[in-house]
Amino acid sequence: MDRYLRAGRLATFAYFTLNGFLMGMWIVHIPGVEHRAGISHALLGWLLLLLGAGAFAGMQATGPLTDHFGSRTVVPLSAALCSAALVLPGLAANAWTLGAALLVLGVGNGCLDVSMNAHAVQVEQGYRRPVMSAFHAAFSLGGVLASLVGARTLSWNWSPVTTLGAVALVGLAGTALAAPALLRPAAASRPVDAAAPAVNAPRKTPRHIWALATLALMIMLSEGVANDWSALHLRNVLDAPAATAALAYGAFATTMTLGRLLADRVAARFGPVAILRHGASVAALGLTAAALSPWIPLALIGWAVFGAGLSGCIPQLFSAAGHADQGAAGTNVSRVAGLGYLGMLAGPAVIGPLTHVLPLNLTLFLPVLCCVTAAATAGIVRPSHHAPALREAETV
């Protein structure tokens, strides 16, 4: 069983890395795809909403399918769809075909996101200790790999369709290689109470899951603000040079990745409540320092602290949703991931209009408020007596 679990864990790492790599390759090639399709920046912005809509739809559809058929079946199919769909934007010749391509790519991304997180919950059940954060770190590392590979292929003057087509083939091959190692449903499951409802019976999503989803929306809204506004904050508010301003997002992303590599050990020692409570509190303090700082170095430190604080929060929410009901893990994860993804999209969009009435640095107190709310309600991720016996200390 130990060897089987280790193989399943490695396969999960592979799919998280693949997902980050695929989406990172799309991001790297956005300028080339935009040029080939002959569209403006403004129209591209609207078309990207189709990517988000497709992802949300894929997430909601895949949750119940994962519960019915098992993540061992759904994860490879989702990864294959996401891999094959990657080439479509490179083939787009106008706005209509690009919109359709982004919708399909979004669906593939959403399906893979939910199904691989559901499988990660299954692996965590088998290990009986926190392992979720490391999987999310693997996603980030996949994005880093994409930036390096993309930079190299662009330097060789490869066209987007050539690079994305090659990556799609690599993704399909990786999907096929990793699939046999995925866990069967019974391999990591604990016995189910005989009084519990049947796995395939219709279930109403409990309020507890919607509460987790609301916190995911707040945390991922905060992440989205960092992704799109951190560099602009240094550039426009502190008048930093463009190269220096870019370091704001770099600082955030670096500490986010490192924090996720360490968060599982911290969660095993102090519990998920402590990770969410203290992490969100640290994030709020870091962003407050960045927003109010008159000095560029302190602002960079603030963005770095913000990333470190947020790093372990989302994995705890996904894990809590997956463990809340073994028979509905996929559906519950899809609810949390879906609302969280909406938050990721909404964060940057909300900050823009706010800058018309407030200075940019003051609008950053919206994500600060979200982090404070998450810290105040962190007790919601405490495992109930129905959850697997993950190793946790109750001291917070």
mmCIF file of C-alpha atoms in Angstrom:
data_model
loop_
_atom_site.group_PDB
_atom_site.id
_atom_site.type_symbol
_atom_site.label_atom_id
_atom_site.label_comp_id
_atom_site.label_asym_id
_atom_site.label_seq_id
_atom_site.Cartn_x
_atom_site.Cartn_y
_atom_site.Cartn_z
ATOM 1 C CA MET A 1 0.000 0.000 0.000
ATOM 2 C CA ASP A 2 2.830 2.430 0.821
ATOM 3 C CA ARG A 3 4.366 1.964 -2.610
ATOM 4 C CA TYR A 4 0.945 2.378 -4.230
ATOM 5 C CA LEU A 5 0.297 5.591 -2.290
ATOM 6 C CA ARG A 6 3.716 6.976 -3.170
ATOM 7 C CA ALA A 7 3.062 6.270 -6.836
ATOM 8 C CA GLY A 8 -0.317 7.978 -6.580
ATOM 9 C CA ARG A 9 1.268 10.980 -4.923
ATOM 10 C CA LEU A 10 3.912 11.258 -7.648
ATOM 11 C CA ALA A 11 1.217 11.038 -10.305
ATOM 12 C CA THR A 12 -0.684 13.845 -8.581
ATOM 13 C CA PHE A 13 2.459 15.980 -8.582
ATOM 14 C CA ALA A 14 2.773 15.261 -12.310
ATOM 15 C CA TYR A 15 -0.760 16.440 -13.077
ATOM 16 C CA PHE A 16 -0.453 19.608 -10.985
ATOM 17 C CA THR A 17 2.843 20.421 -12.690
ATOM 18 C CA LEU A 18 1.317 19.674 -16.084
ATOM 19 C CA ASN A 19 -1.640 21.972 -15.398
ATOM 20 C CA GLY A 20 0.654 24.828 -14.374
ATOM 21 C CA PHE A 21 2.871 24.187 -17.392
ATOM 22 C CA LEU A 22 -0.014 24.144 -19.877
ATOM 23 C CA MET A 23 -1.591 27.344 -18.600
ATOM 24 C CA GLY A 24 1.809 28.999 -18.302
ATOM 25 C CA MET A 25 2.566 28.210 -21.948
ATOM 26 C CA TRP A 26 -0.722 29.832 -22.954
ATOM 27 C CA ILE A 27 0.136 32.969 -20.952
ATOM 28 C CA VAL A 28 3.625 33.202 -22.479
ATOM 29 C CA HIS A 29 2.140 33.088 -25.985
ATOM 30 C CA ILE A 30 -0.715 35.558 -25.482
ATOM 31 C CA PRO A 31 1.045 38.348 -27.460
ATOM 32 C CA GLY A 32 1.732 36.063 -30.431
ATOM 33 C CA VAL A 33 -1.793 34.658 -30.429
ATOM 34 C CA GLU A 34 -3.246 38.159 -30.210
ATOM 35 C CA HIS A 35 -1.150 39.281 -33.199
ATOM 36 C CA ARG A 36 -2.122 36.253 -35.324
ATOM 37 C CA ALA A 37 -5.817 36.765 -34.586
ATOM 38 C CA GLY A 38 -5.537 40.464 -35.452
ATOM 39 C CA ILE A 39 -7.407 41.750 -32.412
ATOM 40 C CA SER A 40 -6.920 44.679 -30.044
ATOM 41 C CA HIS A 41 -5.925 44.523 -26.381
ATOM 42 C CA ALA A 42 -9.437 45.580 -25.412
ATOM 43 C CA LEU A 43 -11.075 42.787 -27.401
ATOM 44 C CA LEU A 44 -8.586 40.281 -25.999
ATOM 45 C CA GLY A 45 -9.668 41.330 -22.513
ATOM 46 C CA TRP A 46 -13.273 40.477 -23.341
ATOM 47 C CA LEU A 47 -12.317 37.189 -24.956
ATOM 48 C CA LEU A 48 -10.382 36.168 -21.852
ATOM 49 C CA LEU A 49 -13.692 36.204 -20.010
ATOM 50 C CA LEU A 50 -14.620 33.182 -22.123
ATOM 51 C CA LEU A 51 -11.573 31.391 -20.728
ATOM 52 C CA GLY A 52 -12.876 32.097 -17.241
ATOM 53 C CA ALA A 53 -16.430 31.134 -18.106
ATOM 54 C CA GLY A 54 -15.266 27.853 -19.605
ATOM 55 C CA ALA A 55 -13.173 27.077 -16.539
ATOM 56 C CA PHE A 56 -16.080 27.769 -14.181
ATOM 57 C CA ALA A 57 -18.425 25.592 -16.236
ATOM 58 C CA GLY A 58 -15.845 22.807 -16.380
ATOM 59 C CA MET A 59 -15.354 22.928 -12.625
ATOM 60 C CA GLN A 60 -19.054 22.644 -11.850
ATOM 61 C CA ALA A 61 -19.593 19.801 -14.314
ATOM 62 C CA THR A 62 -16.536 17.817 -13.255
ATOM 63 C CA GLY A 63 -17.236 17.694 -9.516
ATOM 64 C CA PRO A 64 -20.242 15.335 -9.745
ATOM 65 C CA LEU A 65 -18.581 13.346 -12.539
ATOM 66 C CA THR A 66 -15.543 12.790 -10.321
ATOM 67 C CA ASP A 67 -17.756 11.579 -7.473
ATOM 68 C CA HIS A 68 -19.598 9.209 -9.834
ATOM 69 C CA PHE A 69 -16.741 7.785 -11.917
ATOM 70 C CA GLY A 70 -13.749 8.422 -9.635
ATOM 71 C CA SER A 71 -10.790 10.749 -10.086
ATOM 72 C CA ARG A 72 -8.711 7.874 -11.529
ATOM 73 C CA THR A 73 -10.964 8.042 -14.596
ATOM 74 C CA VAL A 74 -11.710 11.766 -14.755
ATOM 75 C CA VAL A 75 -8.204 13.174 -14.165
ATOM 76 C CA PRO A 76 -6.569 11.644 -17.284
ATOM 77 C CA LEU A 77 -9.544 12.567 -19.482
ATOM 78 C CA SER A 78 -9.444 16.135 -18.175
ATOM 79 C CA ALA A 79 -5.681 16.377 -18.648
ATOM 80 C CA ALA A 80 -6.002 15.062 -22.197
ATOM 81 C CA LEU A 81 -8.711 17.630 -22.974
ATOM 82 C CA CYS A 82 -6.652 20.476 -21.498
ATOM 83 C CA SER A 83 -3.524 19.350 -23.375
ATOM 84 C CA ALA A 84 -5.266 18.957 -26.727
ATOM 85 C CA ALA A 85 -7.115 22.275 -26.318
ATOM 86 C CA LEU A 86 -3.849 24.168 -25.802
ATOM 87 C CA VAL A 87 -3.082 24.162 -29.523
ATOM 88 C CA LEU A 88 -6.441 25.742 -30.429
ATOM 89 C CA PRO A 89 -5.555 29.376 -29.572
ATOM 90 C CA GLY A 90 -2.454 29.040 -31.749
ATOM 91 C CA LEU A 91 -4.653 28.064 -34.690
ATOM 92 C CA ALA A 92 -7.135 30.932 -34.193
ATOM 93 C CA ALA A 93 -7.195 33.370 -37.110
ATOM 94 C CA ASN A 94 -9.818 35.827 -35.866
ATOM 95 C CA ALA A 95 -11.791 36.876 -32.800
ATOM 96 C CA TRP A 96 -14.515 34.250 -33.282
ATOM 97 C CA THR A 97 -12.172 31.296 -33.531
ATOM 98 C CA LEU A 98 -10.029 32.589 -30.677
ATOM 99 C CA GLY A 99 -13.094 32.982 -28.469
ATOM 100 C CA ALA A 100 -14.163 29.412 -29.198
ATOM 101 C CA ALA A 101 -10.621 28.155 -28.565
ATOM 102 C CA LEU A 102 -10.409 29.935 -25.214
ATOM 103 C CA LEU A 103 -13.787 28.575 -24.155
ATOM 104 C CA VAL A 104 -12.652 24.990 -24.840
ATOM 105 C CA LEU A 105 -9.279 25.568 -23.157
ATOM 106 C CA GLY A 106 -11.077 27.015 -20.140
ATOM 107 C CA VAL A 107 -13.324 23.965 -19.881
ATOM 108 C CA GLY A 108 -10.289 21.666 -20.002
ATOM 109 C CA ASN A 109 -8.488 23.708 -17.361
ATOM 110 C CA GLY A 110 -11.515 23.729 -15.071
ATOM 111 C CA CYS A 111 -12.049 19.986 -15.418
ATOM 112 C CA LEU A 112 -8.410 19.230 -14.634
ATOM 113 C CA ASP A 113 -8.314 21.696 -11.724
ATOM 114 C CA VAL A 114 -11.207 20.077 -9.861
ATOM 115 C CA SER A 115 -10.452 16.436 -10.665
ATOM 116 C CA MET A 116 -6.760 16.627 -9.711
ATOM 117 C CA ASN A 117 -7.621 18.412 -6.450
ATOM 118 C CA ALA A 118 -10.177 15.700 -5.690
ATOM 119 C CA HIS A 119 -7.464 13.091 -6.282
ATOM 120 C CA ALA A 120 -5.100 15.100 -4.059
ATOM 121 C CA VAL A 121 -7.676 14.827 -1.271
ATOM 122 C CA GLN A 122 -7.763 11.067 -1.837
ATOM 123 C CA VAL A 123 -3.965 10.903 -1.544
ATOM 124 C CA GLU A 124 -4.098 12.982 1.629
ATOM 125 C CA GLN A 125 -6.638 10.563 3.101
ATOM 126 C CA GLY A 126 -4.216 7.737 2.453
ATOM 127 C CA TYR A 127 -1.256 9.527 4.024
ATOM 128 C CA ARG A 128 -3.312 10.675 7.049
ATOM 129 C CA ARG A 129 -1.335 13.905 7.126
ATOM 130 C CA PRO A 130 -1.344 17.197 5.180
ATOM 131 C CA VAL A 131 0.132 16.932 1.678
ATOM 132 C CA MET A 132 -2.109 19.335 -0.271
ATOM 133 C CA SER A 133 0.077 22.462 -0.229
ATOM 134 C CA ALA A 134 2.981 20.747 -1.978
ATOM 135 C CA PHE A 135 0.713 19.863 -4.891
ATOM 136 C CA HIS A 136 -0.212 23.529 -5.308
ATOM 137 C CA ALA A 137 3.487 24.403 -5.181
ATOM 138 C CA ALA A 138 3.987 21.967 -8.075
ATOM 139 C CA PHE A 139 1.426 23.944 -10.077
ATOM 140 C CA SER A 140 3.472 27.103 -9.494
ATOM 141 C CA LEU A 141 6.662 25.311 -10.509
ATOM 142 C CA GLY A 142 4.936 24.230 -13.709
ATOM 143 C CA GLY A 143 4.337 27.896 -14.487
ATOM 144 C CA VAL A 144 8.003 28.684 -13.893
ATOM 145 C CA LEU A 145 8.989 25.854 -16.244
ATOM 146 C CA ALA A 146 6.612 27.247 -18.864
ATOM 147 C CA SER A 147 8.217 30.676 -18.680
ATOM 148 C CA LEU A 148 11.675 29.157 -19.240
ATOM 149 C CA VAL A 149 10.596 26.883 -22.096
ATOM 150 C CA GLY A 150 8.499 29.630 -23.669
ATOM 151 C CA ALA A 151 11.357 32.093 -23.524
ATOM 152 C CA ARG A 152 13.624 29.600 -25.283
ATOM 153 C CA THR A 153 11.178 28.694 -28.053
ATOM 154 C CA LEU A 154 10.368 32.364 -28.640
ATOM 155 C CA SER A 155 14.091 33.075 -28.976
ATOM 156 C CA TRP A 156 14.150 30.391 -31.692
ATOM 157 C CA ASN A 157 11.288 32.221 -33.440
ATOM 158 C CA TRP A 158 8.933 29.275 -33.179
ATOM 159 C CA SER A 159 5.356 30.227 -34.006
ATOM 160 C CA PRO A 160 2.686 29.899 -31.284
ATOM 161 C CA VAL A 161 0.980 27.030 -33.094
ATOM 162 C CA THR A 162 4.271 25.103 -33.368
ATOM 163 C CA THR A 163 5.155 25.519 -29.706
ATOM 164 C CA LEU A 164 1.650 24.982 -28.360
ATOM 165 C CA GLY A 165 1.202 21.962 -30.629
ATOM 166 C CA ALA A 166 4.446 20.427 -29.373
ATOM 167 C CA VAL A 167 3.488 21.106 -25.757
ATOM 168 C CA ALA A 168 0.059 19.564 -26.377
ATOM 169 C CA LEU A 169 1.745 16.345 -27.550
ATOM 170 C CA VAL A 170 4.022 16.367 -24.500
ATOM 171 C CA GLY A 171 0.969 16.873 -22.292
ATOM 172 C CA LEU A 172 -0.870 13.943 -23.871
ATOM 173 C CA ALA A 173 2.184 11.718 -23.437
ATOM 174 C CA GLY A 174 2.620 12.760 -19.808
ATOM 175 C CA THR A 175 -1.064 12.152 -19.170
ATOM 176 C CA ALA A 176 -0.810 8.620 -20.496
ATOM 177 C CA LEU A 177 2.335 7.859 -18.500
ATOM 178 C CA ALA A 178 0.983 9.130 -15.168
ATOM 179 C CA ALA A 179 -2.544 7.713 -15.433
ATOM 180 C CA PRO A 180 -1.797 4.107 -14.315
ATOM 181 C CA ALA A 181 -0.383 5.338 -11.004
ATOM 182 C CA LEU A 182 -3.558 7.171 -9.948
ATOM 183 C CA LEU A 183 -5.319 5.707 -6.916
ATOM 184 C CA ARG A 184 -8.445 3.622 -7.123
ATOM 185 C CA PRO A 185 -11.268 4.957 -4.934
ATOM 186 C CA ALA A 186 -10.871 2.254 -2.288
ATOM 187 C CA ALA A 187 -7.101 2.650 -1.970
ATOM 188 C CA ALA A 188 -7.091 5.791 0.137
ATOM 189 C CA SER A 189 -10.584 5.737 1.593
ATOM 190 C CA ARG A 190 -11.637 5.155 5.163
ATOM 191 C CA PRO A 191 -14.676 3.034 5.937
ATOM 192 C CA VAL A 192 -17.930 4.862 5.385
ATOM 193 C CA ASP A 193 -20.668 4.967 7.991
ATOM 194 C CA ALA A 194 -23.462 2.621 6.965
ATOM 195 C CA ALA A 195 -25.958 5.351 7.775
ATOM 196 C CA ALA A 196 -24.318 7.745 5.326
ATOM 197 C CA PRO A 197 -26.125 8.447 2.051
ATOM 198 C CA ALA A 198 -25.096 6.502 -1.028
ATOM 199 C CA VAL A 199 -22.294 8.026 -3.047
ATOM 200 C CA ASN A 200 -24.427 8.477 -6.132
ATOM 201 C CA ALA A 201 -27.488 9.831 -4.324
ATOM 202 C CA PRO A 202 -28.388 13.464 -5.020
ATOM 203 C CA ARG A 203 -26.859 15.729 -2.400
ATOM 204 C CA LYS A 204 -27.504 19.284 -1.440
ATOM 205 C CA THR A 205 -24.297 21.246 -0.940
ATOM 206 C CA PRO A 206 -24.184 22.078 2.792
ATOM 207 C CA ARG A 207 -23.784 25.612 4.105
ATOM 208 C CA HIS A 208 -20.385 24.675 5.522
ATOM 209 C CA ILE A 209 -19.069 24.105 1.988
ATOM 210 C CA TRP A 210 -20.497 27.392 0.736
ATOM 211 C CA ALA A 211 -18.776 29.123 3.650
ATOM 212 C CA LEU A 212 -15.470 27.538 2.603
ATOM 213 C CA ALA A 213 -16.169 28.612 -0.979
ATOM 214 C CA THR A 214 -16.793 32.195 0.138
ATOM 215 C CA LEU A 215 -13.443 32.262 1.942
ATOM 216 C CA ALA A 216 -11.799 30.808 -1.178
ATOM 217 C CA LEU A 217 -13.315 33.654 -3.194
ATOM 218 C CA MET A 218 -11.802 36.185 -0.768
ATOM 219 C CA ILE A 219 -8.352 34.586 -0.706
ATOM 220 C CA MET A 220 -8.164 34.100 -4.470
ATOM 221 C CA LEU A 221 -9.464 37.637 -5.014
ATOM 222 C CA SER A 222 -6.430 38.739 -3.006
ATOM 223 C CA GLU A 223 -4.143 36.574 -5.154
ATOM 224 C CA GLY A 224 -5.657 38.033 -8.303
ATOM 225 C CA VAL A 225 -4.971 41.557 -7.088
ATOM 226 C CA ALA A 226 -1.318 40.656 -6.541
ATOM 227 C CA ASN A 227 -1.060 39.084 -9.995
ATOM 228 C CA ASP A 228 -2.379 42.120 -11.852
ATOM 229 C CA TRP A 229 -1.734 45.143 -9.651
ATOM 230 C CA SER A 230 1.481 44.566 -7.661
ATOM 231 C CA ALA A 231 3.795 45.874 -10.400
ATOM 232 C CA LEU A 232 1.439 48.754 -11.205
ATOM 233 C CA HIS A 233 1.395 49.698 -7.528
ATOM 234 C CA LEU A 234 5.162 50.209 -7.443
ATOM 235 C CA ARG A 235 5.208 51.856 -10.840
ATOM 236 C CA ASN A 236 2.335 54.295 -10.393
ATOM 237 C CA VAL A 237 2.317 54.963 -6.652
ATOM 238 C CA LEU A 238 6.027 54.877 -5.819
ATOM 239 C CA ASP A 239 7.309 55.856 -9.282
ATOM 240 C CA ALA A 240 9.614 52.820 -9.426
ATOM 241 C CA PRO A 241 11.432 52.017 -12.683
ATOM 242 C CA ALA A 242 9.669 49.389 -14.782
ATOM 243 C CA ALA A 243 12.299 46.739 -14.057
ATOM 244 C CA THR A 244 12.068 47.367 -10.319
ATOM 245 C CA ALA A 245 8.270 47.392 -10.384
ATOM 246 C CA ALA A 246 8.274 43.929 -11.963
ATOM 247 C CA LEU A 247 10.051 42.633 -8.854
ATOM 248 C CA ALA A 248 6.871 43.177 -6.827
ATOM 249 C CA TYR A 249 5.088 40.285 -8.506
ATOM 250 C CA GLY A 250 8.319 38.278 -8.502
ATOM 251 C CA ALA A 251 8.616 38.700 -4.734
ATOM 252 C CA PHE A 252 4.995 37.689 -4.239
ATOM 253 C CA ALA A 253 5.205 34.622 -6.509
ATOM 254 C CA THR A 254 8.504 33.424 -5.034
ATOM 255 C CA THR A 255 7.352 33.498 -1.419
ATOM 256 C CA MET A 256 4.007 31.989 -2.454
ATOM 257 C CA THR A 257 5.782 28.986 -3.990
ATOM 258 C CA LEU A 258 8.260 28.559 -1.135
ATOM 259 C CA GLY A 259 5.479 28.877 1.423
ATOM 260 C CA ARG A 260 3.494 26.113 -0.234
ATOM 261 C CA LEU A 261 6.523 23.832 -0.173
ATOM 262 C CA LEU A 262 6.722 24.306 3.598
ATOM 263 C CA ALA A 263 3.044 24.586 4.523
ATOM 264 C CA ASP A 264 2.329 20.844 4.785
ATOM 265 C CA ARG A 265 4.876 20.376 7.564
ATOM 266 C CA VAL A 266 3.523 23.390 9.412
ATOM 267 C CA ALA A 267 -0.052 22.150 9.001
ATOM 268 C CA ALA A 268 0.937 18.707 10.322
ATOM 269 C CA ARG A 269 2.449 20.348 13.408
ATOM 270 C CA PHE A 270 -0.052 23.097 14.165
ATOM 271 C CA GLY A 271 -3.160 22.229 12.152
ATOM 272 C CA PRO A 272 -5.034 23.843 9.245
ATOM 273 C CA VAL A 273 -6.753 26.408 11.452
ATOM 274 C CA ALA A 274 -3.408 27.889 12.428
ATOM 275 C CA ILE A 275 -2.254 27.965 8.796
ATOM 276 C CA LEU A 276 -5.351 29.885 7.682
ATOM 277 C CA ARG A 277 -5.610 32.146 10.725
ATOM 278 C CA HIS A 278 -1.976 33.173 11.033
ATOM 279 C CA GLY A 279 -1.315 33.028 7.291
ATOM 280 C CA ALA A 280 -4.180 35.370 6.462
ATOM 281 C CA SER A 281 -3.151 37.676 9.311
ATOM 282 C CA VAL A 282 0.434 37.835 8.045
ATOM 283 C CA ALA A 283 -0.853 38.474 4.530
ATOM 284 C CA ALA A 284 -2.997 41.368 5.772
ATOM 285 C CA LEU A 285 -0.025 42.903 7.576
ATOM 286 C CA GLY A 286 2.248 42.469 4.556
ATOM 287 C CA LEU A 287 -0.169 44.100 2.131
ATOM 288 C CA THR A 288 -0.889 46.917 4.585
ATOM 289 C CA ALA A 289 2.839 47.622 4.788
ATOM 290 C CA ALA A 290 3.111 47.593 0.993
ATOM 291 C CA ALA A 291 0.104 49.870 0.539
ATOM 292 C CA LEU A 292 1.243 52.475 3.069
ATOM 293 C CA SER A 293 4.994 52.349 2.415
ATOM 294 C CA PRO A 294 6.638 55.461 0.949
ATOM 295 C CA TRP A 295 9.778 53.407 0.199
ATOM 296 C CA ILE A 296 10.233 50.920 -2.628
ATOM 297 C CA PRO A 297 12.268 48.348 -0.610
ATOM 298 C CA LEU A 298 9.633 48.206 2.143
ATOM 299 C CA ALA A 299 6.879 47.842 -0.464
ATOM 300 C CA LEU A 300 8.745 44.912 -2.041
ATOM 301 C CA ILE A 301 9.103 43.297 1.369
ATOM 302 C CA GLY A 302 5.385 43.850 1.958
ATOM 303 C CA TRP A 303 4.445 42.064 -1.273
ATOM 304 C CA ALA A 304 6.806 39.217 -0.365
ATOM 305 C CA VAL A 305 5.213 38.867 3.084
ATOM 306 C CA PHE A 306 1.772 38.987 1.444
ATOM 307 C CA GLY A 307 2.690 36.001 -0.735
ATOM 308 C CA ALA A 308 4.136 34.056 2.182
ATOM 309 C CA GLY A 309 0.996 34.609 4.238
ATOM 310 C CA LEU A 310 -1.395 33.571 1.480
ATOM 311 C CA SER A 311 0.663 30.568 0.378
ATOM 312 C CA GLY A 312 -0.954 27.925 2.584
ATOM 313 C CA CYS A 313 -4.498 29.296 2.755
ATOM 314 C CA ILE A 314 -6.159 27.930 -0.383
ATOM 315 C CA PRO A 315 -4.811 24.371 0.044
ATOM 316 C CA GLN A 316 -6.398 24.247 3.523
ATOM 317 C CA LEU A 317 -9.772 25.290 2.104
ATOM 318 C CA PHE A 318 -9.612 22.725 -0.711
ATOM 319 C CA SER A 319 -8.544 20.033 1.727
ATOM 320 C CA ALA A 320 -11.333 20.871 4.192
ATOM 321 C CA ALA A 321 -13.922 20.740 1.395
ATOM 322 C CA GLY A 322 -12.658 17.399 0.115
ATOM 323 C CA HIS A 323 -12.569 15.773 3.544
ATOM 324 C CA ALA A 324 -15.970 17.084 4.668
ATOM 325 C CA ASP A 325 -17.849 14.297 2.836
ATOM 326 C CA GLN A 326 -15.942 11.427 1.275
ATOM 327 C CA GLY A 327 -18.772 10.583 -1.118
ATOM 328 C CA ALA A 328 -19.129 14.142 -2.430
ATOM 329 C CA ALA A 329 -15.472 15.236 -2.415
ATOM 330 C CA GLY A 330 -15.446 16.145 -6.110
ATOM 331 C CA THR A 331 -18.645 18.187 -5.914
ATOM 332 C CA ASN A 332 -17.533 19.999 -2.764
ATOM 333 C CA VAL A 333 -14.106 20.805 -4.212
ATOM 334 C CA SER A 334 -15.802 22.084 -7.380
ATOM 335 C CA ARG A 335 -17.900 24.521 -5.328
ATOM 336 C CA VAL A 336 -14.860 25.881 -3.487
ATOM 337 C CA ALA A 337 -12.664 25.983 -6.598
ATOM 338 C CA GLY A 338 -15.429 27.555 -8.683
ATOM 339 C CA LEU A 339 -16.138 30.463 -6.347
ATOM 340 C CA GLY A 340 -12.411 30.859 -5.734
ATOM 341 C CA TYR A 341 -11.796 31.124 -9.464
ATOM 342 C CA LEU A 342 -14.497 33.793 -9.726
ATOM 343 C CA GLY A 343 -12.656 35.677 -7.005
ATOM 344 C CA MET A 344 -9.412 35.422 -8.969
ATOM 345 C CA LEU A 345 -11.161 36.997 -11.959
ATOM 346 C CA ALA A 346 -13.117 39.559 -9.929
ATOM 347 C CA GLY A 347 -10.214 40.923 -7.880
ATOM 348 C CA PRO A 348 -8.375 42.755 -10.660
ATOM 349 C CA ALA A 349 -11.680 43.835 -12.215
ATOM 350 C CA VAL A 350 -12.916 45.373 -8.956
ATOM 351 C CA ILE A 351 -9.709 47.263 -8.243
ATOM 352 C CA GLY A 352 -9.814 49.027 -11.631
ATOM 353 C CA PRO A 353 -13.083 50.928 -11.050
ATOM 354 C CA LEU A 354 -12.092 51.681 -7.447
ATOM 355 C CA THR A 355 -9.027 53.557 -8.690
ATOM 356 C CA HIS A 356 -11.397 56.156 -10.171
ATOM 357 C CA VAL A 357 -12.467 57.171 -6.664
ATOM 358 C CA LEU A 358 -9.470 56.168 -4.513
ATOM 359 C CA PRO A 359 -5.684 56.154 -4.925
ATOM 360 C CA LEU A 360 -4.401 52.756 -6.037
ATOM 361 C CA ASN A 361 -2.626 52.039 -2.771
ATOM 362 C CA LEU A 362 -5.845 52.594 -0.781
ATOM 363 C CA THR A 363 -7.824 50.203 -2.994
ATOM 364 C CA LEU A 364 -5.458 47.470 -1.774
ATOM 365 C CA PHE A 365 -7.287 47.554 1.542
ATOM 366 C CA LEU A 366 -10.080 45.546 -0.109
ATOM 367 C CA PRO A 367 -7.913 42.397 -0.189
ATOM 368 C CA VAL A 368 -6.614 43.344 3.266
ATOM 369 C CA LEU A 369 -10.224 43.211 4.504
ATOM 370 C CA CYS A 370 -10.680 39.850 2.795
ATOM 371 C CA CYS A 371 -7.605 38.483 4.584
ATOM 372 C CA VAL A 372 -8.791 39.804 7.953
ATOM 373 C CA THR A 373 -12.162 38.113 7.404
ATOM 374 C CA ALA A 374 -10.449 34.820 6.556
ATOM 375 C CA ALA A 375 -8.306 35.043 9.689
ATOM 376 C CA ALA A 376 -11.333 35.768 11.884
ATOM 377 C CA THR A 377 -13.295 32.778 10.534
ATOM 378 C CA ALA A 378 -10.410 30.301 10.225
ATOM 379 C CA GLY A 379 -12.053 27.849 12.606
ATOM 380 C CA ILE A 380 -14.216 26.662 9.724
ATOM 381 C CA VAL A 381 -11.368 24.466 8.416
ATOM 382 C CA ARG A 382 -11.064 22.520 11.688
ATOM 383 C CA PRO A 383 -11.652 18.829 10.833
ATOM 384 C CA SER A 384 -14.907 17.415 12.151
ATOM 385 C CA HIS A 385 -15.274 13.952 13.605
ATOM 386 C CA HIS A 386 -16.476 12.774 10.174
ATOM 387 C CA ALA A 387 -13.181 13.723 8.489
ATOM 388 C CA PRO A 388 -10.180 11.397 8.133
ATOM 389 C CA ALA A 389 -7.764 11.290 11.023
ATOM 390 C CA LEU A 390 -5.262 13.755 9.651
ATOM 391 C CA ARG A 391 -2.544 14.505 12.118
ATOM 392 C CA GLU A 392 -3.343 17.876 13.670
ATOM 393 C CA ALA A 393 -2.512 19.882 16.764
ATOM 394 C CA GLU A 394 -5.442 21.860 18.094
ATOM 395 C CA THR A 395 -3.232 24.645 19.420
ATOM 396 C CA VAL A 396 -3.690 27.786 17.342
#
